[in-house]
Structures are given as C-alpha cells and as structure tokens.
Amino acid sequence: LPARGGAELVRKLFGPLGWSRVDAVAVPLDEQFPEWGDSRYVRLLLEGELRLADALRQLYVLLPVLDDAKHYWVSPDEVDKLLRAGEGWLADHPEQKLITSRYLARRWGLTRQAMERLELVRLAESDDLDVESIDNAVDETADTEERPVPLAEQRRTAILAALSGAGASRVLDLGCGQGQLVQALMKDVRFTEIVGVDVSMRALTIASRRLKLDRMGERQAARVTLQQGSLTYTDKRLKGYDAAVLSEVIEHLDLPRLPALEYAVFGSARPRTVLVTTPNVEYNVRWETLPAGHVRHGDHRFEWTRAEFRDWAGEVARRHGYTVEFVPVGPDDPEVGPPTQMAVFTMTAADETQKEAKAA
Ligand code: SAH
C-alpha cells in the first residue's frame, strides 16, 4: 500500500488496534539499487482475530489516510462517515489527530469538529453521558463557518490580481495542468486571449473537458487555445504576449533543465510580465503531517527557501532585463514565511523600447 510516512507510521496506526501481528516493511524503489532508498510503498501483513466488519472499518479509514492523496474539496458529511467508520477504535487511538486531519484532507474546521465529537464519544463511553447531549453538543452552525480557502485558490486569486495590476489582456498559462487557472481567466472579460501550454497530453485532455471546449460558443472559443509543448524549448508561438504565468511549474523540472526554461520564457517569448509561483520549503514545518525533509508532491525535483528563490529570480531578472518583486501567497508566517512564494517580473522600460523598435 502507498504509505506517506513509511513503515513506521503504518505500525503506529495499526499497532494499537488489537492485531496480534503488525508486520510493515518498506518496499525498496528498486531491489537492484539499494542506494536509491525506499519507495513510497509498504508491504503490510496483519494477523489477528477480529470481527471482519471491524477490520474493514479500520482499513476504510486508514488506507486513504496512509495514501494521503485526498486533495479534493471534502464536504462536511465526511465527518459523519469518519465517525461511523471509526466507531469503537478511533476515539482512543493515540494518532487520532493525524488520522482525522489526513482523512479530512487537512480541512481544519472539519478536523476540529470531528475531534470534538470523538472527545464526546470518549466521555460518553467512560462516563455514561447520554447520547442526546452528544448530539446537542454538535455545533449546528459549524457548516456556515467560513471554510479555509484552499491554497490553490489563494494562488489563483493572487495571480489574477497581479495580472490585472499589470494590465495584461493576452496571457500565457505555461504548465497549465488541468486548466483551473485558464478557467478562472475565462471568467474575466479583461482577458481577451488565453493560451494554456503543457507538456502532458493527459493534462490537456482533462483541461479541455473541464473547459467544455467542444461545447463553447464561437466567441468564447476564440479566446482560448490549449497547446502541447515543452517549456524547455523555445517556441515561436509564445512570442508577443502581455504576460506569462508559471504557477507551480519550475519545481517540476530537474535543476539542470531550468536554464533552458529561463531562456525559452525570458529570452525568447519575452512577455512584458512574468509571474512565477513555487513552494516555500521553509513553510513545510507548518504542514502538520508532512514528515521532516519531505517535499509536498512526489514529482517536485526541488523546493526552495525564500532566499534561494530570490537569488534565482534576481539573477534571471538581471540577465534578461526585468525587475522583480515578491508577493507572499497564503498566511505569511512571521518565522517561516508564506506557503507559496510568487515573483512578479516586469520588463524594464529600456528593454521594452528595444522590443518595440524591433517590432517596428
Ligand atoms: N499550473 C498548474 C499545474 C502545476 S503542476 C497549477 O498551478 O495548478 C505542473 C505542470 O507543469 C504539470 O501539468 C506538468 O505537466 C507541467 N510541466 C512540467 N514540465 C513541463 C515542461 N517541461 N513543459 C511544459 N509543461 C511542463
């Protein structure tokens, strides 16, 4: 099973649940190359005498918790599901907080609600508190509480604001993935031309479905293009736009390939404004359940500190005739900074004059 947190976490989760044997072993990435270390999979053998229904309810909760891939919007009825499946074992589990928080995709409002209800269950079991007072204690207004805005959404808001601030109307979304930003851009009439580029055909297919490209009216369809391409090669189709966005893309490139992307974007395509967002690795200590030293996504080739990002961005700006400013995205922690860092590059006036002269 895929297990973020490794064999040790698997043992911590199944250990207290009444099995006579919990055997968890990390699966190496490649047996022929032990120096590559472990994969994210663990081989788990459980032995014991449990009621099948109880064992299945544990697995129903703990497999997704270990996989830790739930990133979609989790609705409040997930709390009920968790409490139902957790009946008889979750209220007393030493890792209750981790289980609850991961199961509910780290939505803290829901996690707190679940933990409060579990606490009541525990009290009820020990003190004979009656069920009615448990139900009464569940805050009916909890659903209307403002839900924390997902970081991806905060990123899009920051990007839209920076693009408007720059007065951009023809925009490239480089490494557009499944098209969420393209979709947000389409909703604003100020963006008259939107081009999404990605190397992954699969991502583009999903993006096209999301945008309902095949059912779009002619005028809308004329505003948007999705095209396949790699950002590490110069591409004539990308020249002449007002702005380019690279949202959570650079960290997916191997570092030695980064200069090629730099040249393709800042040297060849040369839009007036370039926005680059990337994780701030310093913030990782604030993610409750991210093991120390782990990156946030399996495909991240690197994650930078604020200083590393500033150094890189400063150099790029200097080499290619841009100025650069930095904008925090998400809660700006006084110690470790924000979860996402954004650089806003603006072509310097001299360069723009040159470009206009060339065009003329
Ligand atoms: N911009 C989106 C997606 C980020 S995920 C967002 O903010 O949610 C990174 C994306 O970059 C993936 O869709 C991946 O396919 C794409 N990507 C990675 N390397 C690329 C390359 N060399 N050229 C183009 N796209 C690339």
mmCIF file with all atom_site columns, N, CA and C in Angstrom, residues 121-166:
data_model
loop_
_atom_site.group_PDB
_atom_site.id
_atom_site.type_symbol
_atom_site.label_atom_id
_atom_site.label_alt_id
_atom_site.label_comp_id
_atom_site.label_asym_id
_atom_site.label_entity_id
_atom_site.label_seq_id
_atom_site.pdbx_PDB_ins_code
_atom_site.Cartn_x
_atom_site.Cartn_y
_atom_site.Cartn_z
_atom_site.occupancy
_atom_site.B_iso_or_equiv
_atom_site.pdbx_formal_charge
_atom_site.auth_seq_id
_atom_site.auth_comp_id
_atom_site.auth_asym_id
_atom_site.auth_atom_id
_atom_site.pdbx_PDB_model_num
ATOM 1   N N  . VAL A 1 121 ? -17.568 11.216 22.375  1.00 0.00 ? 121 VAL A N  1
ATOM 2   C CA . VAL A 1 121 ? -17.783 9.775  22.332  1.00 0.00 ? 121 VAL A CA 1
ATOM 3   C C  . VAL A 1 121 ? -16.980 9.117  23.454  1.00 0.00 ? 121 VAL A C  1
ATOM 4   N N  . ARG A 1 122 ? -15.744 9.581  23.600  1.00 0.00 ? 122 ARG A N  1
ATOM 5   C CA . ARG A 1 122 ? -14.873 9.005  24.620  1.00 0.00 ? 122 ARG A CA 1
ATOM 6   C C  . ARG A 1 122 ? -15.461 9.224  26.023  1.00 0.00 ? 122 ARG A C  1
ATOM 7   N N  . LEU A 1 123 ? -15.914 10.454 26.249  1.00 0.00 ? 123 LEU A N  1
ATOM 8   C CA . LEU A 1 123 ? -16.534 10.765 27.541  1.00 0.00 ? 123 LEU A CA 1
ATOM 9   C C  . LEU A 1 123 ? -17.759 9.901  27.759  1.00 0.00 ? 123 LEU A C  1
ATOM 10  N N  . ALA A 1 124 ? -18.562 9.769  26.690  1.00 0.00 ? 124 ALA A N  1
ATOM 11  C CA . ALA A 1 124 ? -19.797 9.005  26.814  1.00 0.00 ? 124 ALA A CA 1
ATOM 12  C C  . ALA A 1 124 ? -19.476 7.565  27.195  1.00 0.00 ? 124 ALA A C  1
ATOM 13  N N  . GLU A 1 125 ? -18.413 7.032  26.565  1.00 0.00 ? 125 GLU A N  1
ATOM 14  C CA . GLU A 1 125 ? -18.073 5.643  26.860  1.00 0.00 ? 125 GLU A CA 1
ATOM 15  C C  . GLU A 1 125 ? -17.605 5.474  28.294  1.00 0.00 ? 125 GLU A C  1
ATOM 16  N N  . SER A 1 126 ? -16.896 6.479  28.804  1.00 0.00 ? 126 SER A N  1
ATOM 17  C CA . SER A 1 126 ? -16.374 6.318  30.163  1.00 0.00 ? 126 SER A CA 1
ATOM 18  C C  . SER A 1 126 ? -17.366 6.789  31.235  1.00 0.00 ? 126 SER A C  1
ATOM 19  N N  . ASP A 1 127 ? -18.135 7.846  30.941  1.00 0.00 ? 127 ASP A N  1
ATOM 20  C CA . ASP A 1 127 ? -18.966 8.428  31.997  1.00 0.00 ? 127 ASP A CA 1
ATOM 21  C C  . ASP A 1 127 ? -20.468 8.213  31.821  1.00 0.00 ? 127 ASP A C  1
ATOM 22  N N  . ASP A 1 128 ? -20.841 7.371  30.870  1.00 0.00 ? 128 ASP A N  1
ATOM 23  C CA . ASP A 1 128 ? -22.273 7.166  30.644  1.00 0.00 ? 128 ASP A CA 1
ATOM 24  C C  . ASP A 1 128 ? -23.025 8.443  30.293  1.00 0.00 ? 128 ASP A C  1
ATOM 25  N N  . LEU A 1 129 ? -22.369 9.349  29.664  1.00 0.00 ? 129 LEU A N  1
ATOM 26  C CA . LEU A 1 129 ? -23.051 10.551 29.178  1.00 0.00 ? 129 LEU A CA 1
ATOM 27  C C  . LEU A 1 129 ? -24.105 10.100 28.170  1.00 0.00 ? 129 LEU A C  1
ATOM 28  N N  . ASP A 1 130 ? -25.310 10.680 28.210  1.00 0.00 ? 130 ASP A N  1
ATOM 29  C CA . ASP A 1 130 ? -26.305 10.137 27.289  1.00 0.00 ? 130 ASP A CA 1
ATOM 30  C C  . ASP A 1 130 ? -26.146 10.718 25.882  1.00 0.00 ? 130 ASP A C  1
ATOM 31  N N  . VAL A 1 131 ? -26.613 9.934  24.937  1.00 0.00 ? 131 VAL A N  1
ATOM 32  C CA . VAL A 1 131 ? -26.389 10.230 23.522  1.00 0.00 ? 131 VAL A CA 1
ATOM 33  C C  . VAL A 1 131 ? -26.952 11.592 23.131  1.00 0.00 ? 131 VAL A C  1
ATOM 34  N N  . GLU A 1 132 ? -28.080 11.948 23.753  1.00 0.00 ? 132 GLU A N  1
ATOM 35  C CA . GLU A 1 132 ? -28.730 13.194 23.374  1.00 0.00 ? 132 GLU A CA 1
ATOM 36  C C  . GLU A 1 132 ? -27.803 14.396 23.605  1.00 0.00 ? 132 GLU A C  1
ATOM 37  N N  . SER A 1 133 ? -27.099 14.381 24.725  1.00 0.00 ? 133 SER A N  1
ATOM 38  C CA . SER A 1 133 ? -26.242 15.527 24.987  1.00 0.00 ? 133 SER A CA 1
ATOM 39  C C  . SER A 1 133 ? -25.057 15.550 24.020  1.00 0.00 ? 133 SER A C  1
ATOM 40  N N  . ILE A 1 134 ? -24.709 14.392 23.491  1.00 0.00 ? 134 ILE A N  1
ATOM 41  C CA . ILE A 1 134 ? -23.662 14.377 22.470  1.00 0.00 ? 134 ILE A CA 1
ATOM 42  C C  . ILE A 1 134 ? -24.153 15.139 21.252  1.00 0.00 ? 134 ILE A C  1
ATOM 43  N N  . ASP A 1 135 ? -25.372 14.773 20.807  1.00 0.00 ? 135 ASP A N  1
ATOM 44  C CA . ASP A 1 135 ? -25.900 15.420 19.618  1.00 0.00 ? 135 ASP A CA 1
ATOM 45  C C  . ASP A 1 135 ? -26.075 16.917 19.831  1.00 0.00 ? 135 ASP A C  1
ATOM 46  N N  . ASN A 1 136 ? -26.515 17.287 21.023  1.00 0.00 ? 136 ASN A N  1
ATOM 47  C CA . ASN A 1 136 ? -26.708 18.710 21.292  1.00 0.00 ? 136 ASN A CA 1
ATOM 48  C C  . ASN A 1 136 ? -25.401 19.489 21.228  1.00 0.00 ? 136 ASN A C  1
ATOM 49  N N  . ALA A 1 137 ? -24.343 18.789 21.579  1.00 0.00 ? 137 ALA A N  1
ATOM 50  C CA . ALA A 1 137 ? -23.070 19.488 21.636  1.00 0.00 ? 137 ALA A CA 1
ATOM 51  C C  . ALA A 1 137 ? -22.481 19.740 20.246  1.00 0.00 ? 137 ALA A C  1
ATOM 52  N N  . VAL A 1 138 ? -23.056 19.065 19.249  1.00 0.00 ? 138 VAL A N  1
ATOM 53  C CA . VAL A 1 138 ? -22.535 19.265 17.901  1.00 0.00 ? 138 VAL A CA 1
ATOM 54  C C  . VAL A 1 138 ? -23.030 20.608 17.383  1.00 0.00 ? 138 VAL A C  1
ATOM 55  N N  . ASP A 1 139 ? -22.086 21.438 17.064  1.00 0.00 ? 139 ASP A N  1
ATOM 56  C CA . ASP A 1 139 ? -22.407 22.798 16.684  1.00 0.00 ? 139 ASP A CA 1
ATOM 57  C C  . ASP A 1 139 ? -23.088 22.831 15.313  1.00 0.00 ? 139 ASP A C  1
ATOM 58  N N  . GLU A 1 140 ? -24.366 23.168 15.310  1.00 0.00 ? 140 GLU A N  1
ATOM 59  C CA . GLU A 1 140 ? -25.116 23.189 14.052  1.00 0.00 ? 140 GLU A CA 1
ATOM 60  C C  . GLU A 1 140 ? -24.604 24.279 13.111  1.00 0.00 ? 140 GLU A C  1
ATOM 61  N N  . THR A 1 141 ? -24.004 25.289 13.696  1.00 0.00 ? 141 THR A N  1
ATOM 62  C CA . THR A 1 141 ? -23.584 26.415 12.860  1.00 0.00 ? 141 THR A CA 1
ATOM 63  C C  . THR A 1 141 ? -22.221 26.160 12.215  1.00 0.00 ? 141 THR A C  1
ATOM 64  N N  . ALA A 1 142 ? -21.621 25.025 12.602  1.00 0.00 ? 142 ALA A N  1
ATOM 65  C CA . ALA A 1 142 ? -20.246 24.794 12.133  1.00 0.00 ? 142 ALA A CA 1
ATOM 66  C C  . ALA A 1 142 ? -20.125 24.850 10.605  1.00 0.00 ? 142 ALA A C  1
ATOM 67  N N  . ASP A 1 143 ? -21.183 24.384 9.918   1.00 0.00 ? 143 ASP A N  1
ATOM 68  C CA . ASP A 1 143 ? -21.120 24.358 8.460   1.00 0.00 ? 143 ASP A CA 1
ATOM 69  C C  . ASP A 1 143 ? -21.037 25.744 7.838   1.00 0.00 ? 143 ASP A C  1
ATOM 70  N N  . THR A 1 144 ? -21.632 26.712 8.522   1.00 0.00 ? 144 THR A N  1
ATOM 71  C CA . THR A 1 144 ? -21.678 28.042 7.929   1.00 0.00 ? 144 THR A CA 1
ATOM 72  C C  . THR A 1 144 ? -20.401 28.817 8.243   1.00 0.00 ? 144 THR A C  1
ATOM 73  N N  . GLU A 1 145 ? -19.597 28.231 9.103   1.00 0.00 ? 145 GLU A N  1
ATOM 74  C CA . GLU A 1 145 ? -18.307 28.831 9.425   1.00 0.00 ? 145 GLU A CA 1
ATOM 75  C C  . GLU A 1 145 ? -17.518 28.963 8.120   1.00 0.00 ? 145 GLU A C  1
ATOM 76  N N  . GLU A 1 146 ? -16.807 30.044 8.016   1.00 0.00 ? 146 GLU A N  1
ATOM 77  C CA . GLU A 1 146 ? -16.068 30.276 6.787   1.00 0.00 ? 146 GLU A CA 1
ATOM 78  C C  . GLU A 1 146 ? -15.069 29.153 6.575   1.00 0.00 ? 146 GLU A C  1
ATOM 79  N N  . ARG A 1 147 ? -15.118 28.523 5.424   1.00 0.00 ? 147 ARG A N  1
ATOM 80  C CA . ARG A 1 147 ? -14.163 27.437 5.250   1.00 0.00 ? 147 ARG A CA 1
ATOM 81  C C  . ARG A 1 147 ? -12.821 28.024 4.838   1.00 0.00 ? 147 ARG A C  1
ATOM 82  N N  . PRO A 1 148 ? -11.735 27.425 5.322   1.00 0.00 ? 148 PRO A N  1
ATOM 83  C CA . PRO A 1 148 ? -10.436 27.949 4.927   1.00 0.00 ? 148 PRO A CA 1
ATOM 84  C C  . PRO A 1 148 ? -10.292 27.839 3.414   1.00 0.00 ? 148 PRO A C  1
ATOM 85  N N  . VAL A 1 149 ? -9.827  28.885 2.787   1.00 0.00 ? 149 VAL A N  1
ATOM 86  C CA . VAL A 1 149 ? -9.713  28.868 1.336   1.00 0.00 ? 149 VAL A CA 1
ATOM 87  C C  . VAL A 1 149 ? -8.497  28.019 0.951   1.00 0.00 ? 149 VAL A C  1
ATOM 88  N N  . PRO A 1 150 ? -8.713  27.006 0.083   1.00 0.00 ? 150 PRO A N  1
ATOM 89  C CA . PRO A 1 150 ? -7.581  26.170 -0.303  1.00 0.00 ? 150 PRO A CA 1
ATOM 90  C C  . PRO A 1 150 ? -6.454  27.016 -0.904  1.00 0.00 ? 150 PRO A C  1
ATOM 91  N N  . LEU A 1 151 ? -5.228  26.563 -0.672  1.00 0.00 ? 151 LEU A N  1
ATOM 92  C CA . LEU A 1 151 ? -4.068  27.317 -1.124  1.00 0.00 ? 151 LEU A CA 1
ATOM 93  C C  . LEU A 1 151 ? -4.087  27.532 -2.641  1.00 0.00 ? 151 LEU A C  1
ATOM 94  N N  . ALA A 1 152 ? -4.525  26.504 -3.378  1.00 0.00 ? 152 ALA A N  1
ATOM 95  C CA . ALA A 1 152 ? -4.551  26.631 -4.848  1.00 0.00 ? 152 ALA A CA 1
ATOM 96  C C  . ALA A 1 152 ? -5.453  27.798 -5.256  1.00 0.00 ? 152 ALA A C  1
ATOM 97  N N  . GLU A 1 153 ? -6.544  27.946 -4.521  1.00 0.00 ? 153 GLU A N  1
ATOM 98  C CA . GLU A 1 153 ? -7.470  29.032 -4.838  1.00 0.00 ? 153 GLU A CA 1
ATOM 99  C C  . GLU A 1 153 ? -6.842  30.389 -4.493  1.00 0.00 ? 153 GLU A C  1
ATOM 100 N N  . GLN A 1 154 ? -6.136  30.428 -3.357  1.00 0.00 ? 154 GLN A N  1
ATOM 101 C CA . GLN A 1 154 ? -5.462  31.681 -2.981  1.00 0.00 ? 154 GLN A CA 1
ATOM 102 C C  . GLN A 1 154 ? -4.410  32.053 -4.012  1.00 0.00 ? 154 GLN A C  1
ATOM 103 N N  . ARG A 1 155 ? -3.774  31.017 -4.575  1.00 0.00 ? 155 ARG A N  1
ATOM 104 C CA . ARG A 1 155 ? -2.763  31.259 -5.602  1.00 0.00 ? 155 ARG A CA 1
ATOM 105 C C  . ARG A 1 155 ? -3.407  31.884 -6.832  1.00 0.00 ? 155 ARG A C  1
ATOM 106 N N  . ARG A 1 156 ? -4.533  31.304 -7.248  1.00 0.00 ? 156 ARG A N  1
ATOM 107 C CA . ARG A 1 156 ? -5.200  31.841 -8.437  1.00 0.00 ? 156 ARG A CA 1
ATOM 108 C C  . ARG A 1 156 ? -5.632  33.279 -8.209  1.00 0.00 ? 156 ARG A C  1
ATOM 109 N N  . THR A 1 157 ? -6.154  33.558 -7.001  1.00 0.00 ? 157 THR A N  1
ATOM 110 C CA . THR A 1 157 ? -6.583  34.929 -6.696  1.00 0.00 ? 157 THR A CA 1
ATOM 111 C C  . THR A 1 157 ? -5.396  35.881 -6.797  1.00 0.00 ? 157 THR A C  1
ATOM 112 N N  . ALA A 1 158 ? -4.251  35.479 -6.226  1.00 0.00 ? 158 ALA A N  1
ATOM 113 C CA . ALA A 1 158 ? -3.063  36.343 -6.261  1.00 0.00 ? 158 ALA A CA 1
ATOM 114 C C  . ALA A 1 158 ? -2.599  36.553 -7.703  1.00 0.00 ? 158 ALA A C  1
ATOM 115 N N  . ILE A 1 159 ? -2.671  35.492 -8.501  1.00 0.00 ? 159 ILE A N  1
ATOM 116 C CA . ILE A 1 159 ? -2.230  35.588 -9.903  1.00 0.00 ? 159 ILE A CA 1
ATOM 117 C C  . ILE A 1 159 ? -3.151  36.524 -10.682 1.00 0.00 ? 159 ILE A C  1
ATOM 118 N N  . LEU A 1 160 ? -4.470  36.350 -10.498 1.00 0.00 ? 160 LEU A N  1
ATOM 119 C CA . LEU A 1 160 ? -5.428  37.216 -11.207 1.00 0.00 ? 160 LEU A CA 1
ATOM 120 C C  . LEU A 1 160 ? -5.199  38.674 -10.830 1.00 0.00 ? 160 LEU A C  1
ATOM 121 N N  . ALA A 1 161 ? -4.943  38.923 -9.531  1.00 0.00 ? 161 ALA A N  1
ATOM 122 C CA . ALA A 1 161 ? -4.715  40.298 -9.079  1.00 0.00 ? 161 ALA A CA 1
ATOM 123 C C  . ALA A 1 161 ? -3.453  40.870 -9.723  1.00 0.00 ? 161 ALA A C  1
ATOM 124 N N  . ALA A 1 162 ? -2.391  40.069 -9.775  1.00 0.00 ? 162 ALA A N  1
ATOM 125 C CA . ALA A 1 162 ? -1.139  40.569 -10.359 1.00 0.00 ? 162 ALA A CA 1
ATOM 126 C C  . ALA A 1 162 ? -1.301  40.818 -11.859 1.00 0.00 ? 162 ALA A C  1
ATOM 127 N N  . LEU A 1 163 ? -2.065  39.951 -12.525 1.00 0.00 ? 163 LEU A N  1
ATOM 128 C CA . LEU A 1 163 ? -2.279  40.148 -13.970 1.00 0.00 ? 163 LEU A CA 1
ATOM 129 C C  . LEU A 1 163 ? -3.091  41.412 -14.224 1.00 0.00 ? 163 LEU A C  1
ATOM 130 N N  . SER A 1 164 ? -4.127  41.628 -13.415 1.00 0.00 ? 164 SER A N  1
ATOM 131 C CA . SER A 1 164 ? -4.925  42.855 -13.576 1.00 0.00 ? 164 SER A CA 1
ATOM 132 C C  . SER A 1 164 ? -4.052  44.061 -13.295 1.00 0.00 ? 164 SER A C  1
ATOM 133 N N  . GLY A 1 165 ? -3.258  43.967 -12.217 1.00 0.00 ? 165 GLY A N  1
ATOM 134 C CA . GLY A 1 165 ? -2.362  45.059 -11.848 1.00 0.00 ? 165 GLY A CA 1
ATOM 135 C C  . GLY A 1 165 ? -1.430  45.425 -12.991 1.00 0.00 ? 165 GLY A C  1
ATOM 136 N N  . ALA A 1 166 ? -1.026  44.421 -13.764 1.00 0.00 ? 166 ALA A N  1
ATOM 137 C CA . ALA A 1 166 ? -0.096  44.670 -14.866 1.00 0.00 ? 166 ALA A CA 1
ATOM 138 C C  . ALA A 1 166 ? -0.835  45.105 -16.130 1.00 0.00 ? 166 ALA A C  1
#
